[in-house]
Coordinates of C-alpha atoms in Angstrom, one line a residue:
M208 CA 0.0 0.0 0.0
R209 CA 1.3 3.4 -0.9
A210 CA 2.5 5.7 1.9
D211 CA -0.1 8.3 1.1
R212 CA -2.9 5.9 1.6
L213 CA -1.4 4.5 4.8
F214 CA -1.5 8.1 6.2
A215 CA -5.0 8.8 4.9
Y216 CA -6.5 5.6 6.5
G217 CA -4.4 5.8 9.7
A218 CA -4.8 9.5 10.4
T219 CA -8.6 9.3 9.8
A220 CA -8.9 6.3 12.1
G221 CA -6.8 8.0 14.7
M222 CA -8.9 11.2 14.6
V223 CA -12.1 9.1 14.9
A224 CA -10.6 7.3 17.9
D225 CA -9.9 10.7 19.5
A226 CA -13.4 11.9 18.8
L227 CA -14.9 8.7 20.4
F228 CA -12.5 8.3 23.3
G229 CA -10.4 11.4 23.9
D230 CA -6.9 10.9 25.2
P231 CA -5.9 7.5 26.5
R232 CA -6.8 7.3 30.1
R233 CA -3.8 5.3 31.3
G234 CA -0.3 4.9 30.0
H235 CA -0.5 8.0 27.7
P236 CA 2.7 8.0 25.5
V237 CA 3.0 11.7 25.7
A238 CA 3.0 11.6 29.6
G239 CA 5.6 8.9 29.4
F240 CA 7.7 11.0 27.1
G241 CA 7.3 13.9 29.5
R242 CA 8.6 11.8 32.4
A243 CA 11.6 10.7 30.4
A244 CA 12.4 14.2 29.3
A245 CA 12.2 15.4 32.9
R246 CA 14.6 12.7 33.9
V247 CA 17.0 13.8 31.1
E248 CA 16.7 17.4 32.3
S249 CA 17.6 16.4 35.9
L250 CA 20.8 14.8 34.6
L251 CA 21.8 17.5 32.1
W252 CA 20.6 20.8 33.5
R253 CA 22.9 23.8 33.6
D254 CA 22.1 27.4 33.0
D255 CA 23.5 27.0 29.5
R256 CA 22.0 27.0 26.0
G257 CA 24.3 24.2 24.8
R258 CA 23.1 21.8 27.5
G259 CA 19.5 22.7 26.6
A260 CA 20.2 22.0 22.9
L261 CA 21.6 18.6 23.9
H262 CA 18.5 18.0 25.9
T263 CA 16.3 18.9 22.9
L264 CA 18.3 16.7 20.6
M265 CA 18.3 13.7 22.9
C266 CA 14.6 13.8 23.6
A267 CA 13.1 14.9 20.3
G268 CA 15.6 13.0 18.3
G269 CA 15.1 9.9 20.4
A270 CA 11.4 10.0 19.9
V271 CA 11.7 10.5 16.1
G272 CA 14.2 7.7 15.9
A273 CA 12.0 5.2 17.8
A274 CA 9.0 6.1 15.7
A275 CA 11.1 5.7 12.5
L276 CA 12.2 2.2 13.6
A277 CA 8.6 1.2 14.4
A278 CA 7.4 2.5 11.1
R279 CA 10.2 0.6 9.3
A280 CA 9.3 -2.6 11.1
V281 CA 5.7 -2.6 9.7
R282 CA 6.2 -1.1 6.3
E283 CA 5.7 -4.4 4.5
R284 CA 2.5 -5.2 6.5
P285 CA -0.1 -2.6 5.4
A286 CA -2.7 -3.5 8.1
L287 CA -0.1 -3.0 10.9
A288 CA 1.2 0.2 9.2
V289 CA -2.3 1.7 9.2
A290 CA -2.8 0.6 12.8
L291 CA 0.5 2.2 13.9
T292 CA -0.4 5.5 12.1
A293 CA -3.8 5.4 13.8
A294 CA -2.4 4.7 17.2
A295 CA 0.2 7.5 16.8
T296 CA -2.4 10.0 15.6
W297 CA -4.7 9.1 18.5
S298 CA -1.8 9.5 20.9
V299 CA -0.6 12.9 19.7
V300 CA -3.8 14.8 18.9
G301 CA -5.9 16.1 21.7
G302 CA -8.9 17.9 20.3
T303 CA -11.6 16.0 22.1
S304 CA -9.9 16.4 25.6
L305 CA -9.3 20.0 24.8
G306 CA -13.0 20.5 24.1
R307 CA -14.1 18.6 27.2
E308 CA -11.9 20.7 29.5
A309 CA -13.1 23.9 27.9
R310 CA -16.7 22.9 28.2
A311 CA -16.3 21.9 31.8
I312 CA -15.1 25.4 32.6
G313 CA -17.8 26.9 30.5
G314 CA -20.4 24.9 32.4
A315 CA -19.0 26.1 35.8
L316 CA -19.2 29.7 34.6
A317 CA -22.7 29.2 33.4
A318 CA -23.7 27.8 36.8
G319 CA -22.1 30.8 38.5
D320 CA -19.5 28.6 40.2
L321 CA -16.4 30.8 39.8
E322 CA -14.3 28.7 42.2
V323 CA -14.8 25.5 40.2
A324 CA -13.9 27.3 37.0
R325 CA -10.7 28.6 38.7
E326 CA -9.9 25.1 39.9
R327 CA -10.2 23.6 36.4
L328 CA -8.4 26.4 34.5
P329 CA -4.9 25.0 35.2
H330 CA -5.9 21.8 33.4
L331 CA -6.1 23.8 30.2
C332 CA -3.5 26.6 30.5
G333 CA -0.8 28.1 32.7
R334 CA -2.7 31.3 33.7
D335 CA -3.0 32.3 37.3
P336 CA -6.7 31.6 37.9
H337 CA -7.0 33.5 41.2
S338 CA -6.4 36.8 39.5
L339 CA -9.2 36.2 37.0
D340 CA -12.9 37.0 37.1
G341 CA -15.5 35.2 35.0
P342 CA -14.9 37.1 31.8
G343 CA -11.2 36.8 32.3
I344 CA -11.5 33.0 32.7
A345 CA -13.7 32.8 29.6
R346 CA -11.1 34.8 27.6
A347 CA -8.3 32.5 28.8
V348 CA -10.2 29.5 27.8
V349 CA -11.0 30.8 24.3
E350 CA -7.4 31.8 23.8
S351 CA -6.2 28.3 24.9
V352 CA -8.8 26.6 22.6
A353 CA -7.5 28.6 19.7
E354 CA -3.8 28.0 20.4
N355 CA -4.2 24.3 21.2
T356 CA -6.2 23.7 18.0
S357 CA -3.0 24.4 16.3
D358 CA -0.6 22.8 18.8
A359 CA -2.7 19.7 19.7
V360 CA -4.3 18.9 16.4
V361 CA -3.5 20.8 13.2
G362 CA 0.3 21.0 13.6
A363 CA 0.5 17.2 14.2
L364 CA -1.6 16.4 11.1
V365 CA 0.6 18.7 9.0
W366 CA 3.8 16.9 10.1
G367 CA 2.1 13.6 9.8
A368 CA 1.3 14.3 6.2
V369 CA 5.0 15.3 5.7
G370 CA 6.7 12.6 7.6
G371 CA 4.2 9.9 8.6
V372 CA 4.5 8.4 12.0
P373 CA 7.9 10.0 12.7
G374 CA 6.4 13.4 11.8
L375 CA 3.5 12.9 14.1
V376 CA 5.6 11.8 17.0
G377 CA 8.3 14.4 16.4
F378 CA 5.9 17.3 16.4
R379 CA 4.3 16.2 19.6
A380 CA 7.8 15.7 21.2
V381 CA 8.9 19.2 20.2
N382 CA 5.7 20.7 21.4
T383 CA 5.9 18.9 24.8
L384 CA 9.5 20.0 25.3
D385 CA 8.5 23.6 24.7
A386 CA 5.7 23.3 27.3
M387 CA 8.2 21.8 29.8
V388 CA 11.2 24.0 29.4
G389 CA 10.5 26.6 26.7
H390 CA 9.0 29.2 28.9
K391 CA 11.0 32.2 30.2
S392 CA 11.3 31.2 33.8
P393 CA 14.7 31.9 35.5
R394 CA 15.6 28.2 35.3
H395 CA 14.7 27.7 31.7
R396 CA 15.4 31.1 30.0
R397 CA 18.7 29.8 28.6
Y398 CA 18.3 26.0 29.0
G399 CA 14.9 26.0 27.2
W400 CA 16.0 28.3 24.3
A401 CA 16.6 25.5 21.8
S402 CA 13.3 23.8 22.6
A403 CA 11.4 27.1 22.2
R404 CA 13.0 28.0 18.9
L405 CA 12.5 24.5 17.5
D406 CA 8.8 24.6 18.5
D407 CA 8.5 28.0 16.7
L408 CA 9.8 26.4 13.5
A409 CA 7.8 23.2 13.8
G410 CA 4.6 25.1 14.6
W411 CA 4.8 27.6 11.8
P412 CA 3.0 25.7 9.0
G413 CA 0.3 24.3 11.3
A414 CA -0.4 27.8 12.8
R415 CA -0.9 29.3 9.4
L416 CA -3.2 26.5 8.3
T417 CA -5.2 26.8 11.5
A418 CA -5.7 30.5 11.0
A419 CA -6.7 30.0 7.3
L420 CA -9.2 27.3 8.2
A421 CA -10.6 29.5 11.0
V422 CA -11.3 32.1 8.3
V423 CA -13.1 29.5 6.2
A424 CA -15.0 27.8 9.0
G425 CA -15.8 30.7 11.3
G426 CA -18.6 32.4 9.5
R427 CA -17.0 35.9 9.6
P428 CA -14.3 35.5 6.9
S429 CA -13.7 39.2 6.3
E430 CA -13.4 40.0 10.1
A431 CA -11.1 37.0 10.6
V432 CA -8.8 38.1 7.8
R433 CA -8.7 41.7 9.0
A434 CA -7.9 40.7 12.5
W435 CA -5.2 38.3 11.3
K436 CA -3.5 40.9 9.1
A437 CA -3.8 43.7 11.6
D438 CA -3.0 42.1 14.9
A439 CA -1.1 38.8 14.4
G440 CA 2.3 40.4 14.1
R441 CA 1.8 42.3 17.4
H442 CA 1.5 39.1 19.4
P443 CA 4.8 37.9 21.1
S444 CA 4.4 34.4 19.7
P445 CA 5.0 34.0 16.0
N446 CA 2.5 31.1 15.9
A447 CA -0.1 31.9 18.5
G448 CA -0.5 35.4 17.0
P449 CA -2.1 34.3 13.7
V450 CA -4.3 31.6 15.3
E451 CA -5.6 33.8 18.1
A452 CA -6.2 36.8 15.9
A453 CA -8.1 34.7 13.3
F454 CA -10.2 33.0 16.0
A455 CA -10.9 36.5 17.6
G456 CA -12.1 37.8 14.2
A457 CA -14.1 34.7 13.4
L458 CA -15.8 34.7 16.8
G459 CA -16.3 38.5 16.9
V460 CA -14.5 38.9 20.3
R461 CA -11.5 40.6 21.7
L462 CA -8.5 38.5 22.9
G463 CA -5.2 39.4 24.4
G464 CA -4.6 42.1 27.0
T465 CA -3.1 41.7 30.5
L466 CA -2.2 38.1 31.5
A467 CA -0.8 36.7 34.7
Y468 CA 1.4 33.6 34.9
A469 CA 2.6 32.3 38.2
G470 CA 3.6 35.7 39.7
R471 CA 4.6 37.5 36.5
V472 CA 2.3 39.8 34.5
E473 CA 2.4 40.2 30.7
H474 CA 0.7 43.1 28.9
R475 CA -0.1 41.7 25.4
P476 CA -1.7 43.6 22.6
V477 CA -5.5 43.3 22.1
L478 CA -6.5 41.2 19.2
N479 CA -9.5 42.3 17.1
G480 CA -9.9 45.3 19.4
E481 CA -11.6 47.5 16.9
S482 CA -14.6 45.4 16.1
G483 CA -14.7 42.7 18.8
R484 CA -16.5 42.6 22.1
D485 CA -15.5 41.2 25.5
V486 CA -15.5 37.4 25.7
R487 CA -18.5 35.9 27.5
G488 CA -19.0 32.5 29.0
D489 CA -21.1 31.2 26.1
D490 CA -18.3 32.1 23.7
I491 CA -16.4 29.0 25.0
E492 CA -18.9 26.7 23.3
R493 CA -18.6 28.7 20.1
A494 CA -14.8 28.4 20.2
V495 CA -14.9 24.7 20.8
R496 CA -17.2 24.2 17.8
L497 CA -15.0 26.3 15.7
S498 CA -12.0 24.2 16.8
R499 CA -13.8 21.0 15.8
R500 CA -14.6 22.4 12.4
V501 CA -11.0 23.5 11.9
S502 CA -9.7 20.1 13.0
A503 CA -12.0 18.3 10.6
L504 CA -11.0 20.5 7.7
A505 CA -7.3 20.2 8.6
L506 CA -7.6 16.4 8.4
G507 CA -9.1 16.7 4.9
V508 CA -6.5 19.2 3.7
C509 CA -3.6 17.2 5.0
V510 CA -4.9 13.9 3.6
A511 CA -5.6 15.5 0.2
A512 CA -2.2 17.1 0.1
R513 CA -0.5 13.8 1.0
M514 CA -2.5 12.0 -1.7
V515 CA -1.6 14.6 -4.4
A516 CA 2.1 14.5 -3.4
G517 CA 2.0 10.7 -3.5
R518 CA 0.4 10.6 -7.0
A519 CA 3.0 13.1 -8.2
A520 CA 5.8 11.0 -6.8
G521 CA 4.4 7.9 -8.4
R522 CA 4.1 9.6 -11.9
S523 CA 7.7 10.9 -11.5
A524 CA 9.0 7.4 -10.6
A525 CA 7.1 5.9 -13.6
G526 CA 8.6 8.5 -15.9
R527 CA 12.1 7.7 -14.7
R528 CA 11.5 4.0 -15.3
R529 CA 10.3 4.5 -18.8
G530 CA 13.3 6.7 -19.5
R531 CA 15.7 3.9 -18.5
S532 CA 13.9 1.3 -20.6

């Protein structure tokens, strides 16, 4: 079976598994990778970029190498190759769990239970929940849904289309390392530099595809495009900026502004500030639905692109064979 069909069948099956079951309840491979990466950090850590780059190379490179060996082992057995792709996709995407967490917080806000909403917010993002009121929590959730649609779904599918199982696993490994050491805490400002920069590179194509699909799926294409063009470049993250700006325009809300993370405060530019309104609790459900539409479209785009590339490669190979005969 051709590699493009293996990806198409496997990625679709993995996305269906995620829709039905969410993240694996026990023995999640990403959690196992995180524990291994933390162990490597405990052995390597110095306040030094070189040590951090070695940490990134060992962890991300090891994950990609293991995935490549697994894919090589089943490449002559199509059923197993599809199953491996499906399992890898299910393990690395997290759209259903993202939606569940967001909706749980939205439900708490709708019930007027601010304390429960604050307790659940750290399951979704790293904001300081105690400094947030109801609208602030709702804004944090919508921003997290937007950013994680790219990080937890679309980016993985893009790299899966490019590199198969190693691409899926490698993207999730890089993204996990960035979440662990890529932030600007005193301990990780230098040590996590390589992981943060690699995550910026790996996330670039998925973020742009996510933003483009939010324009298509959001119901406000002109507003989403305007917010993307006007505000994305003002965001400190090169990848979160386009995604959050496009979501803000598509939903008709304002995102960004003052944020608090574990004792430090950031003043970010407001996204879609000219035409958007403040985020309300019911916007969480709208954001989750938009995320689901974007994820479904991303699967279609990535499968189609992989199939087109596979056919082009097949025609090129056939032409070379005819030329030698």
